[in-house]
PDB file of C-alpha atoms and ligand atoms in Angstrom:
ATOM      1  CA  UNK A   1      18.039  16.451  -0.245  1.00  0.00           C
ATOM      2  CA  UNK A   2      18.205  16.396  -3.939  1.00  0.00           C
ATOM      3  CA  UNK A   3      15.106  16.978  -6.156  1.00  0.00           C
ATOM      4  CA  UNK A   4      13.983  12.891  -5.810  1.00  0.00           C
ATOM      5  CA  UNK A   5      10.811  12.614  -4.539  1.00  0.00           C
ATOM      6  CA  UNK A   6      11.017  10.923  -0.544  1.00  0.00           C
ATOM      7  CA  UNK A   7      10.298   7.629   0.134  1.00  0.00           C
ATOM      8  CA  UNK A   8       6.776   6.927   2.040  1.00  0.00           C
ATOM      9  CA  UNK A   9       6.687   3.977   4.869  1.00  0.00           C
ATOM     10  CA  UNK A  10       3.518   3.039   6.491  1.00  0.00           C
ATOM     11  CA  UNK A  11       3.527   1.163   9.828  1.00  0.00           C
ATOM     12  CA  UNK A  12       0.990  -1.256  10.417  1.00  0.00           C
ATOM     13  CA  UNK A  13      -0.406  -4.416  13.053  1.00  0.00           C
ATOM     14  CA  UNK A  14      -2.921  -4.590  15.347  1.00  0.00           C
ATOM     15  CA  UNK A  15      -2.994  -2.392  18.855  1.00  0.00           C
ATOM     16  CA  UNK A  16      -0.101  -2.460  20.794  1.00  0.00           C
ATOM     17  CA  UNK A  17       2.106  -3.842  17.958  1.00  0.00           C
ATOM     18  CA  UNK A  18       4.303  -0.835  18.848  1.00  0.00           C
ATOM     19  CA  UNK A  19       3.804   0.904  15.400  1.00  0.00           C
ATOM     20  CA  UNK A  20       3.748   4.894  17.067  1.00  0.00           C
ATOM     21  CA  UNK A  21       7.052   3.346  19.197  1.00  0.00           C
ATOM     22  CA  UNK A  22       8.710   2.219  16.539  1.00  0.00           C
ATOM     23  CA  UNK A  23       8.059   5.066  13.758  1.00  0.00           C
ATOM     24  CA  UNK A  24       9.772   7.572  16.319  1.00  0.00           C
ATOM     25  CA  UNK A  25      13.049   5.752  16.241  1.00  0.00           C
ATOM     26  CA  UNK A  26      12.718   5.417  12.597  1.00  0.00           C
ATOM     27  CA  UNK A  27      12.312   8.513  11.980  1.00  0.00           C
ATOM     28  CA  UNK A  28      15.526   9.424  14.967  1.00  0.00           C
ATOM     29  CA  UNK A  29      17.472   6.869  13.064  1.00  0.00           C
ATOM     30  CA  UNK A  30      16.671   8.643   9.357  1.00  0.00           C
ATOM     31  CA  UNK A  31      17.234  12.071  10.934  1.00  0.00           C
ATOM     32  CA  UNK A  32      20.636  11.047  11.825  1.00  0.00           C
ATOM     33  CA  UNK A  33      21.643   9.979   8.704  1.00  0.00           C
ATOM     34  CA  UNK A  34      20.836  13.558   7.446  1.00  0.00           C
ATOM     35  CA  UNK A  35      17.313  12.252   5.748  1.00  0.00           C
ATOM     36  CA  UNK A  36      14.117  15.024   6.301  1.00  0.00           C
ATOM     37  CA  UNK A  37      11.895  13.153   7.737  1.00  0.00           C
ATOM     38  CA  UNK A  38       7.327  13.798   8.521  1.00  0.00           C
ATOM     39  CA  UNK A  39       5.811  11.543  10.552  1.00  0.00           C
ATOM     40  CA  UNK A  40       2.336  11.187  10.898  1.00  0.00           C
ATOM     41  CA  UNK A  41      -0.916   8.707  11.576  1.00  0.00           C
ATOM     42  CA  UNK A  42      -4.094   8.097  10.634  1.00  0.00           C
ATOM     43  CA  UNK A  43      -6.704   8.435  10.973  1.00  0.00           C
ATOM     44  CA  UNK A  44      -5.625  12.161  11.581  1.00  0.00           C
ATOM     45  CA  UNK A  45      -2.018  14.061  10.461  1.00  0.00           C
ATOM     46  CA  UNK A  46      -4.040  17.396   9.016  1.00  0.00           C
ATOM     47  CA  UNK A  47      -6.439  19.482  10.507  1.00  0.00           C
ATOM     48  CA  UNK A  48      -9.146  18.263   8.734  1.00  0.00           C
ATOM     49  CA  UNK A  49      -8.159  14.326   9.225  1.00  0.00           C
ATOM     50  CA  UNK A  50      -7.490  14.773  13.168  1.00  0.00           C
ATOM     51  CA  UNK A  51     -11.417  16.224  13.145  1.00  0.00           C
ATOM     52  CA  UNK A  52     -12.584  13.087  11.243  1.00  0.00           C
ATOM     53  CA  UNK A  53     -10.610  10.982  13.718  1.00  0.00           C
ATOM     54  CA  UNK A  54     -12.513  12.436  16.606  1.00  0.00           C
ATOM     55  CA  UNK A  55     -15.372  11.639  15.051  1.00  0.00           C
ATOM     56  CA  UNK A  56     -14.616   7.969  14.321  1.00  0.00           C
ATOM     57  CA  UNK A  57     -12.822   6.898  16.959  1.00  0.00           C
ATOM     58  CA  UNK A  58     -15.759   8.588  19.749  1.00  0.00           C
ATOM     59  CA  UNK A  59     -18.550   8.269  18.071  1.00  0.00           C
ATOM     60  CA  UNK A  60     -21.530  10.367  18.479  1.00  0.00           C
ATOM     61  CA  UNK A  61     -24.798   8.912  18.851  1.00  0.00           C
ATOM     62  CA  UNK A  62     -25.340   5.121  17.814  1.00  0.00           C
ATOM     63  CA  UNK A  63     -21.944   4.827  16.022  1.00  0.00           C
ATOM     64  CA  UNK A  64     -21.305   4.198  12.320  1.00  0.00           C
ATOM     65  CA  UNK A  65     -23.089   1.628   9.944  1.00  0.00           C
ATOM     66  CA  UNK A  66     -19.854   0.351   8.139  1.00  0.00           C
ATOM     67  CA  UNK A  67     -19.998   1.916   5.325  1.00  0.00           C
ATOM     68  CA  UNK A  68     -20.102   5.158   6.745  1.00  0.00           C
ATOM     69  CA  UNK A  69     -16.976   3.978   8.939  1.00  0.00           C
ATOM     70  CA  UNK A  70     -15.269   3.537   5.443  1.00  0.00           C
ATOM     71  CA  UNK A  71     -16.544   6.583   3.857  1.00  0.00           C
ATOM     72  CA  UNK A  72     -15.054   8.312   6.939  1.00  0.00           C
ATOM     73  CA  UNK A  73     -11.391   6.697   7.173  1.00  0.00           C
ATOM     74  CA  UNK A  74     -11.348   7.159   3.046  1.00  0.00           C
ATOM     75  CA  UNK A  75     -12.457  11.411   3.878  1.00  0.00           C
ATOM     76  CA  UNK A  76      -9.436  11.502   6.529  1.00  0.00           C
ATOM     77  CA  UNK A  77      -7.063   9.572   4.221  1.00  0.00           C
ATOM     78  CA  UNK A  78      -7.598  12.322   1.116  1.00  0.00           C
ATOM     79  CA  UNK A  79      -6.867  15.123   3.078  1.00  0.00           C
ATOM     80  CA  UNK A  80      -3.979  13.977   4.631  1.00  0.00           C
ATOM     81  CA  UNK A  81      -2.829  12.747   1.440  1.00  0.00           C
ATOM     82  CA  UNK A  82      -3.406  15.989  -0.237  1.00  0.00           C
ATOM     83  CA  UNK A  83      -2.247  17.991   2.278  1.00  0.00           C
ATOM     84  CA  UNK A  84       0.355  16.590   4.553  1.00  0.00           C
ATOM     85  CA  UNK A  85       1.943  13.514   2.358  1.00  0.00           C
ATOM     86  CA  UNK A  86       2.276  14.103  -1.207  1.00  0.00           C
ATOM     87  CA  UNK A  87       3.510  17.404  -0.802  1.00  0.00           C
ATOM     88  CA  UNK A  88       6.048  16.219   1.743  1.00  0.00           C
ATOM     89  CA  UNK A  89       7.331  13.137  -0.712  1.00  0.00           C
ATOM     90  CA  UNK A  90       7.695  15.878  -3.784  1.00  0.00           C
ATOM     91  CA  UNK A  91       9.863  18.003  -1.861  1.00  0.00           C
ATOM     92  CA  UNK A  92      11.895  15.136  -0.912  1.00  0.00           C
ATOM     93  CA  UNK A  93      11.233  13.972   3.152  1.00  0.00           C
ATOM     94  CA  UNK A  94      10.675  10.814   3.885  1.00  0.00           C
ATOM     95  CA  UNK A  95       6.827  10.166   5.412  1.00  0.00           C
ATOM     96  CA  UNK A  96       6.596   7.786   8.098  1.00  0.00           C
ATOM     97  CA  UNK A  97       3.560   7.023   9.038  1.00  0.00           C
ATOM     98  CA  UNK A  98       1.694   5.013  11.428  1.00  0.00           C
ATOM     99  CA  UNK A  99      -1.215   3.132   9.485  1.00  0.00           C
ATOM    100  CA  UNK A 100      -2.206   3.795   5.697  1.00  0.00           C
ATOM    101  CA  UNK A 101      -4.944   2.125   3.598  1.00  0.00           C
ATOM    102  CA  UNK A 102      -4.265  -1.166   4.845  1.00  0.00           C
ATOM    103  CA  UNK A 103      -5.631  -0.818   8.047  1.00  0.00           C
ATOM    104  CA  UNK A 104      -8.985   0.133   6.147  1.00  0.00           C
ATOM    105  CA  UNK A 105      -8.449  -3.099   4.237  1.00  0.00           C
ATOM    106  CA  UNK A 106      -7.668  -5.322   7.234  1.00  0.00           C
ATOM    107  CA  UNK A 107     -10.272  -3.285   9.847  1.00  0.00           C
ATOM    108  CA  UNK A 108     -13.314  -1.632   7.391  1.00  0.00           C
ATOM    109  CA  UNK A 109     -12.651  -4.547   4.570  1.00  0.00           C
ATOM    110  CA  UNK A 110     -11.892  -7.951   5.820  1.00  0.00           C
ATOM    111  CA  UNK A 111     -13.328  -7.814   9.491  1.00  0.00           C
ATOM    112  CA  UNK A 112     -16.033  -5.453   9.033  1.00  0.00           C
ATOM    113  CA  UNK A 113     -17.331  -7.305   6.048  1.00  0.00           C
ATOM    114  CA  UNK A 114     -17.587  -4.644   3.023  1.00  0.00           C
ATOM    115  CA  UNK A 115     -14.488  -6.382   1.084  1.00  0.00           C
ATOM    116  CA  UNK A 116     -11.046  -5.469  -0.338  1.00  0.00           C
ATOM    117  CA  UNK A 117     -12.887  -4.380  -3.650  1.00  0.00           C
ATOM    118  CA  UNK A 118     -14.868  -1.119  -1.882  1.00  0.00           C
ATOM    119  CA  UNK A 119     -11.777   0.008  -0.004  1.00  0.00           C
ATOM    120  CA  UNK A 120      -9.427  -0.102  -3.307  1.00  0.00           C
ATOM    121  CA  UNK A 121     -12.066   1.736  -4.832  1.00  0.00           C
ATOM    122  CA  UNK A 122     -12.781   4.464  -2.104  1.00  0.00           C
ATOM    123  CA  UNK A 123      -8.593   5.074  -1.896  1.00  0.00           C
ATOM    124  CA  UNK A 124      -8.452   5.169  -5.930  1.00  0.00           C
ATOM    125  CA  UNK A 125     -11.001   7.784  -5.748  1.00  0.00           C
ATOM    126  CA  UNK A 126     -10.015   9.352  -2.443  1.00  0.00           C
ATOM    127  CA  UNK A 127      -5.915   9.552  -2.904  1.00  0.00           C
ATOM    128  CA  UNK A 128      -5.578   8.336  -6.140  1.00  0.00           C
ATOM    129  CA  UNK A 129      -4.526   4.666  -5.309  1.00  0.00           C
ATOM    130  CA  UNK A 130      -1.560   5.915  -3.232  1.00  0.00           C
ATOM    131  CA  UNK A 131       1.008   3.098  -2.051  1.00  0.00           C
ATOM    132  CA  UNK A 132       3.425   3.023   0.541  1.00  0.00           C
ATOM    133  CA  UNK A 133       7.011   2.441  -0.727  1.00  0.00           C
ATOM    134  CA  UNK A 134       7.312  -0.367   2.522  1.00  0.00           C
ATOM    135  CA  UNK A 135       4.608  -1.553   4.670  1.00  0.00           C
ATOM    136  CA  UNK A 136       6.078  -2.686   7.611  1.00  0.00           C
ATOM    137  CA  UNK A 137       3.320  -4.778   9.360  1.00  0.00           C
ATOM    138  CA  UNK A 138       4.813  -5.417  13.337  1.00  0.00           C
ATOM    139  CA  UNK A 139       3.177  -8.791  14.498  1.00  0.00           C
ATOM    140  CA  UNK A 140       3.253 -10.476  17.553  1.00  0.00           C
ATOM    141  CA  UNK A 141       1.319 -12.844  20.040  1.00  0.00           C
ATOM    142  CA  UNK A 142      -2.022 -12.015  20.916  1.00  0.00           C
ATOM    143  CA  UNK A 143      -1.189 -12.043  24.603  1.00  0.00           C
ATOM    144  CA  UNK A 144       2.201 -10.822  24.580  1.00  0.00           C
ATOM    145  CA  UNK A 145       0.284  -7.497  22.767  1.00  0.00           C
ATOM    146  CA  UNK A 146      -2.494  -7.178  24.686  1.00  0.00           C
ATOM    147  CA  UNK A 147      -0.324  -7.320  27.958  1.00  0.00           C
ATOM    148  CA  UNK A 148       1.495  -3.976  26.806  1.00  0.00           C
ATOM    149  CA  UNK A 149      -1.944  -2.503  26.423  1.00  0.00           C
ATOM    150  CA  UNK A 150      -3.187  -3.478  29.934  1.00  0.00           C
ATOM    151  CA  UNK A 151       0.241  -2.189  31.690  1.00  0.00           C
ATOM    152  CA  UNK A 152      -1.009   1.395  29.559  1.00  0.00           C
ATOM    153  CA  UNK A 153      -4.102   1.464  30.811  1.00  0.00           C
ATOM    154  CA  UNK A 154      -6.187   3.837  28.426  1.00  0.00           C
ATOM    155  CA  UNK A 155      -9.696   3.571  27.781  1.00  0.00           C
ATOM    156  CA  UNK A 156     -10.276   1.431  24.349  1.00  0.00           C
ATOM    157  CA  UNK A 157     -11.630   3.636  21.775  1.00  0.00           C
ATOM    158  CA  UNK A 158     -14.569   2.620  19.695  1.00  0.00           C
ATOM    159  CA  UNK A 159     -12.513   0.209  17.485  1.00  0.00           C
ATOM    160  CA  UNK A 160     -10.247  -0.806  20.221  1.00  0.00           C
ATOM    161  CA  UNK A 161     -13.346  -2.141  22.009  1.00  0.00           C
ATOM    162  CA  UNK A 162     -14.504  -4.884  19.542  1.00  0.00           C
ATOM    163  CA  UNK A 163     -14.355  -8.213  20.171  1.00  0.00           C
ATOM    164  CA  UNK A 164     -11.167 -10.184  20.770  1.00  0.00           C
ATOM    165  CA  UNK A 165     -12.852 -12.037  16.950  1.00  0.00           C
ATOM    166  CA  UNK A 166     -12.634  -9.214  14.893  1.00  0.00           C
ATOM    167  CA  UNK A 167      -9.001  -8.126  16.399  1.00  0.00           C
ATOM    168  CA  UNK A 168      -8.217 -12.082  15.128  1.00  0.00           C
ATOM    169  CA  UNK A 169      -9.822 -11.348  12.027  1.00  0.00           C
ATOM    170  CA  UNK A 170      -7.751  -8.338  11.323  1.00  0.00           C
ATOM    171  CA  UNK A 171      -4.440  -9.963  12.114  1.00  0.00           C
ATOM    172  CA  UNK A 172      -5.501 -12.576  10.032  1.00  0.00           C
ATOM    173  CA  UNK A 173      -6.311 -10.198   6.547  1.00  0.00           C
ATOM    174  CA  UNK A 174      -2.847  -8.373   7.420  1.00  0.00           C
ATOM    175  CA  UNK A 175      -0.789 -11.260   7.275  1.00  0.00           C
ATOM    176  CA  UNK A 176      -2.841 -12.402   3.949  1.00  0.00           C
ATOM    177  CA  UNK A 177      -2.166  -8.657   2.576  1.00  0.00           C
ATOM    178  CA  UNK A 178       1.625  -9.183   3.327  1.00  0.00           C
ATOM    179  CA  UNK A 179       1.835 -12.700   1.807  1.00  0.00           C
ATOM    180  CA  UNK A 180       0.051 -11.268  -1.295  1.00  0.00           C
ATOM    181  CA  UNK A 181       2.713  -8.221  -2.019  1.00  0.00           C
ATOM    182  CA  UNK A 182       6.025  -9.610  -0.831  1.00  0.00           C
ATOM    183  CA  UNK A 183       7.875  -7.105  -2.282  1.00  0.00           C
ATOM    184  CA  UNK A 184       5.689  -4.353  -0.527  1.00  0.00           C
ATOM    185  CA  UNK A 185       5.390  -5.743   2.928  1.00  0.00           C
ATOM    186  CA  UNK A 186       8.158  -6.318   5.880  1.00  0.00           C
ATOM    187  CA  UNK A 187       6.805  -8.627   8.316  1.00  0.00           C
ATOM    188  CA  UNK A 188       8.795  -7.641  11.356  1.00  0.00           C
ATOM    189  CA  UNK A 189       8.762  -9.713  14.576  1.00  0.00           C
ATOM    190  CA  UNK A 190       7.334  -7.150  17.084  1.00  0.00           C
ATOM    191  CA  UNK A 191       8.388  -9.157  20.167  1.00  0.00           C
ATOM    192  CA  UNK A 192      11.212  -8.267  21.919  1.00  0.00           C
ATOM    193  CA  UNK A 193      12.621  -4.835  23.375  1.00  0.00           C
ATOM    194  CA  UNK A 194      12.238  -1.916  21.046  1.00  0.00           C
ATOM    195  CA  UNK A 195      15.743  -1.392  19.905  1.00  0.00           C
ATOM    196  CA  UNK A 196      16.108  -5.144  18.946  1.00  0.00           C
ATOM    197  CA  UNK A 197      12.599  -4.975  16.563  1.00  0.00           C
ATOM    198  CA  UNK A 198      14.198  -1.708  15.442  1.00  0.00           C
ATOM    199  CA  UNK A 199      17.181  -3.061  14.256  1.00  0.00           C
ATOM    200  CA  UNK A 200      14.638  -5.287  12.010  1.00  0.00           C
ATOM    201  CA  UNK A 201      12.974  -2.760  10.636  1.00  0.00           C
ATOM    202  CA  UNK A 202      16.397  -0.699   9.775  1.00  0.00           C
ATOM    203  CA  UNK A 203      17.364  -4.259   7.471  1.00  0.00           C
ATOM    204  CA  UNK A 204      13.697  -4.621   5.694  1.00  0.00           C
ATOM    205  CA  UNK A 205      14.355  -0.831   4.507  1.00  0.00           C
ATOM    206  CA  UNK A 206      18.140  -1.289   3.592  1.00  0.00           C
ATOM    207  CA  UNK A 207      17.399  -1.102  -0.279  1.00  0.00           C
ATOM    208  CA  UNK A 208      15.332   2.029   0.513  1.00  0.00           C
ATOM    209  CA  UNK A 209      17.891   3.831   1.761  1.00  0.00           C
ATOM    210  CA  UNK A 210      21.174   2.482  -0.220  1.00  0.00           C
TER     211      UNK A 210
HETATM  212  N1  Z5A B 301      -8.294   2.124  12.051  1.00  0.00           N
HETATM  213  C1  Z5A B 301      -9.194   1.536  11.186  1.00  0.00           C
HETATM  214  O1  Z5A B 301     -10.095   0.813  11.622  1.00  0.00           O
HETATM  215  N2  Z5A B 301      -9.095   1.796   9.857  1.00  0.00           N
HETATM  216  C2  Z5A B 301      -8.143   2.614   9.334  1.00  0.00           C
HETATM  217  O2  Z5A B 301      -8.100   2.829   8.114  1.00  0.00           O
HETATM  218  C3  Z5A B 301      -7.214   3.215  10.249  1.00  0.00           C
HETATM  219  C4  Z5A B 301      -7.324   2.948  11.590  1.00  0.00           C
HETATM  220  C5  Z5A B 301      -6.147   4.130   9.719  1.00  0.00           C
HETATM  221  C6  Z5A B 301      -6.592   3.959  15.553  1.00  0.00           C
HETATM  222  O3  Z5A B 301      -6.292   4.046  16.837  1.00  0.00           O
HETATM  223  C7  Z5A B 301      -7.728   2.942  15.442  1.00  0.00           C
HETATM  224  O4  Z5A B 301      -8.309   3.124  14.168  1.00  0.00           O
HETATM  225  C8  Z5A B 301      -7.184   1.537  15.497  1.00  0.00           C
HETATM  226  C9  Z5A B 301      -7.384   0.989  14.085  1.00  0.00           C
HETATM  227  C10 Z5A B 301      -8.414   1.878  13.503  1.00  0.00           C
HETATM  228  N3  Z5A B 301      -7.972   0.791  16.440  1.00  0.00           N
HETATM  229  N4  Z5A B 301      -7.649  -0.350  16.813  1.00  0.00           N
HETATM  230  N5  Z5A B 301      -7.373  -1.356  17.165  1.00  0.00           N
HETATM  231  P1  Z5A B 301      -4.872   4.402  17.389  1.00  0.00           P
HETATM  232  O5  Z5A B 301      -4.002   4.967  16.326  1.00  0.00           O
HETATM  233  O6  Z5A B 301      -5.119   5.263  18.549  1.00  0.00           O
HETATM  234  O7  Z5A B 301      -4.453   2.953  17.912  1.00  0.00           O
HETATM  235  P2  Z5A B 301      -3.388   1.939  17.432  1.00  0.00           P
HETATM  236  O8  Z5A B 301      -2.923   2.222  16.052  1.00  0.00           O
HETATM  237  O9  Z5A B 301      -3.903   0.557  17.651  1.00  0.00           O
HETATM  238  O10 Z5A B 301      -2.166   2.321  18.388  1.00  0.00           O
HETATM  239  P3  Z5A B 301      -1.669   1.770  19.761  1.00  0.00           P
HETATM  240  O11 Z5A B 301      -2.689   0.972  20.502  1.00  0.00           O
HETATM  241  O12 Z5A B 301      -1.102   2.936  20.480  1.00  0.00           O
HETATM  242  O13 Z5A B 301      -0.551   0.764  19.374  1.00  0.00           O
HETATM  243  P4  Z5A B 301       0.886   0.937  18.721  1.00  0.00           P
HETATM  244  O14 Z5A B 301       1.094   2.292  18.150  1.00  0.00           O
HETATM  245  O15 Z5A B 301       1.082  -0.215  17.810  1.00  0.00           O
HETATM  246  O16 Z5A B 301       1.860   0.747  19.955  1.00  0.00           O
HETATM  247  P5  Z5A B 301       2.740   1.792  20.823  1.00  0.00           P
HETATM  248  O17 Z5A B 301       1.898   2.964  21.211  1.00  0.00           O
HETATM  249  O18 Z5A B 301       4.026   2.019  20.174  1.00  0.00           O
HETATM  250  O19 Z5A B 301       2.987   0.855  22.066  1.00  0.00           O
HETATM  251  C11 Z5A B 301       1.925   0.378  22.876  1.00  0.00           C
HETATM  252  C12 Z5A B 301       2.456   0.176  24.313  1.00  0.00           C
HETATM  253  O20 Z5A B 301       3.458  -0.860  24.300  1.00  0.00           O
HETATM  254  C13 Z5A B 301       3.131   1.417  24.882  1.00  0.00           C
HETATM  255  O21 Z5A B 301       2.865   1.486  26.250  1.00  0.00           O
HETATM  256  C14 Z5A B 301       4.619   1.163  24.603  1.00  0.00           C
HETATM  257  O22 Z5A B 301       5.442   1.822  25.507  1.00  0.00           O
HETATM  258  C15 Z5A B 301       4.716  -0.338  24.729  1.00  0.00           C
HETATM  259  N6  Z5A B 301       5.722  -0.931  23.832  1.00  0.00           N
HETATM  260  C16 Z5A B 301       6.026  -0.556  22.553  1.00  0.00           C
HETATM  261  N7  Z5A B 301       7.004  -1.331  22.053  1.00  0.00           N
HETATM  262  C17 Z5A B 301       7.313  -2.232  23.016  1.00  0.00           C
HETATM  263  C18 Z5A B 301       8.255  -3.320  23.082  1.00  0.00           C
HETATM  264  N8  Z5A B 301       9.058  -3.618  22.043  1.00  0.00           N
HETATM  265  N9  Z5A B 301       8.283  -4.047  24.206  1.00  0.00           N
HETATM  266  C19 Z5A B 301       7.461  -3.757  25.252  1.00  0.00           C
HETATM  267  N10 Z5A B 301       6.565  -2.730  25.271  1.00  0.00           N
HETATM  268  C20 Z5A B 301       6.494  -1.975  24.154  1.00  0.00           C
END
């Protein structure tokens, strides 16, 4: 690639939206086309951030008070930030990556109470306010979703086990986030089979990669 700096896409929706699904064939479909590509997730991506994630997503003892949940995402988040993404973006790959800051806006911030205000704050200090050039937020019926999870079968994780009304509340603050940033957000209709929601997301990026 030239000396441009890449471009950085988050993927983002609730479980079983099909985010890690559909960031692999993104990143297949950029690859082809010549483009480096990293992908990565979070919580985790670094060393550091994948020890975090441990920590948050099995929690020892009684489990976090919320703001320690937040203080915890935000601690992953900088060191992936400083050590996976930005130097990834200056040398010109693309960074795909499934979930950013606004899953700690939709999960820690709107349905876990402490508001957007702390978690703009946290990532300002954190990773210096870094945006995603597209958020593509995959959304789909609550059933439809949670049927894909039950044909997996995995254990739910310690976030992944809250009640169906904070899942509701989360969907509900990511489809707020998207109507308040049109320009940054791709709502992408995650029903369907997982070329036809790719082909989606390969129009909502079309400016990104003309
Ligand atoms: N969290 C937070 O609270 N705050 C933060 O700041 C961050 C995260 C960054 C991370 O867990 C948890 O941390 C998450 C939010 C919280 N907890 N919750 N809820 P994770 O990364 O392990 O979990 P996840 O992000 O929810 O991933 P997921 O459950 O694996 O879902 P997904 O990545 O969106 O879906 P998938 O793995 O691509 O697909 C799920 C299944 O559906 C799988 O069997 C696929 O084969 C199938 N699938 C995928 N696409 C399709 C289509 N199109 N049709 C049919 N079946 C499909």
């Amino acid at each position: 690639m030239s000396g441009a700096r890449g471009r950085f896409i988050a993927f983002e929706g609730g479980e079983g939206a099909g985010k890690s699904t559909q960031a692999r064939l993104l990143a297949d479909a950029l690859r082809a086309r010549g483009i480096a590509v990293v992908i990565t997730r979070e919580p985790g991506g670094t060393p550091g951030a994948e020890a975090i994630r441990a920590l948050l997503l099995d929690p020892p003892g009684e489990g976090w008070p919320a703001e320690a949940e937040a203080l915890l995402f935000a601690a992953a988040r900088a060191d992936h930030v400083a050590h996976l993404i930005r130097p990834a973006l200056a040398r010109g790959a693309w960074v795909i990556c499934d979930r950013f800051v606004d899953s700690s806006r939709a999960y820690q911030g709107s349905a876990g109470g402490l508001g957007d205000e702390a978690i703009t704050t946290l990532h300002a200090f954190g990773s210096a306010g870094l945006r995603p050039d597209r958020v593509i937020l995959l959304e789909g019926d609550e059933a439809a979703l949670a049927g894909r999870l039950a044909a997996r079968g995995e254990r739910a994780d310690a976030i992944e086990g809250r009640p169906a009304e904070y899942h509701r509340a989360v969907a509900a603050a990511f489809r707020a986030l998207a109507k308040a940033d049109p320009q940054g957000f791709a709502v992408i209709d995650a029903i369907g089979a997982p070329d036809a929601v790719h082909q989606r997301i390969l129009l909502a990026i079309g400016d990104l990669l003309a």
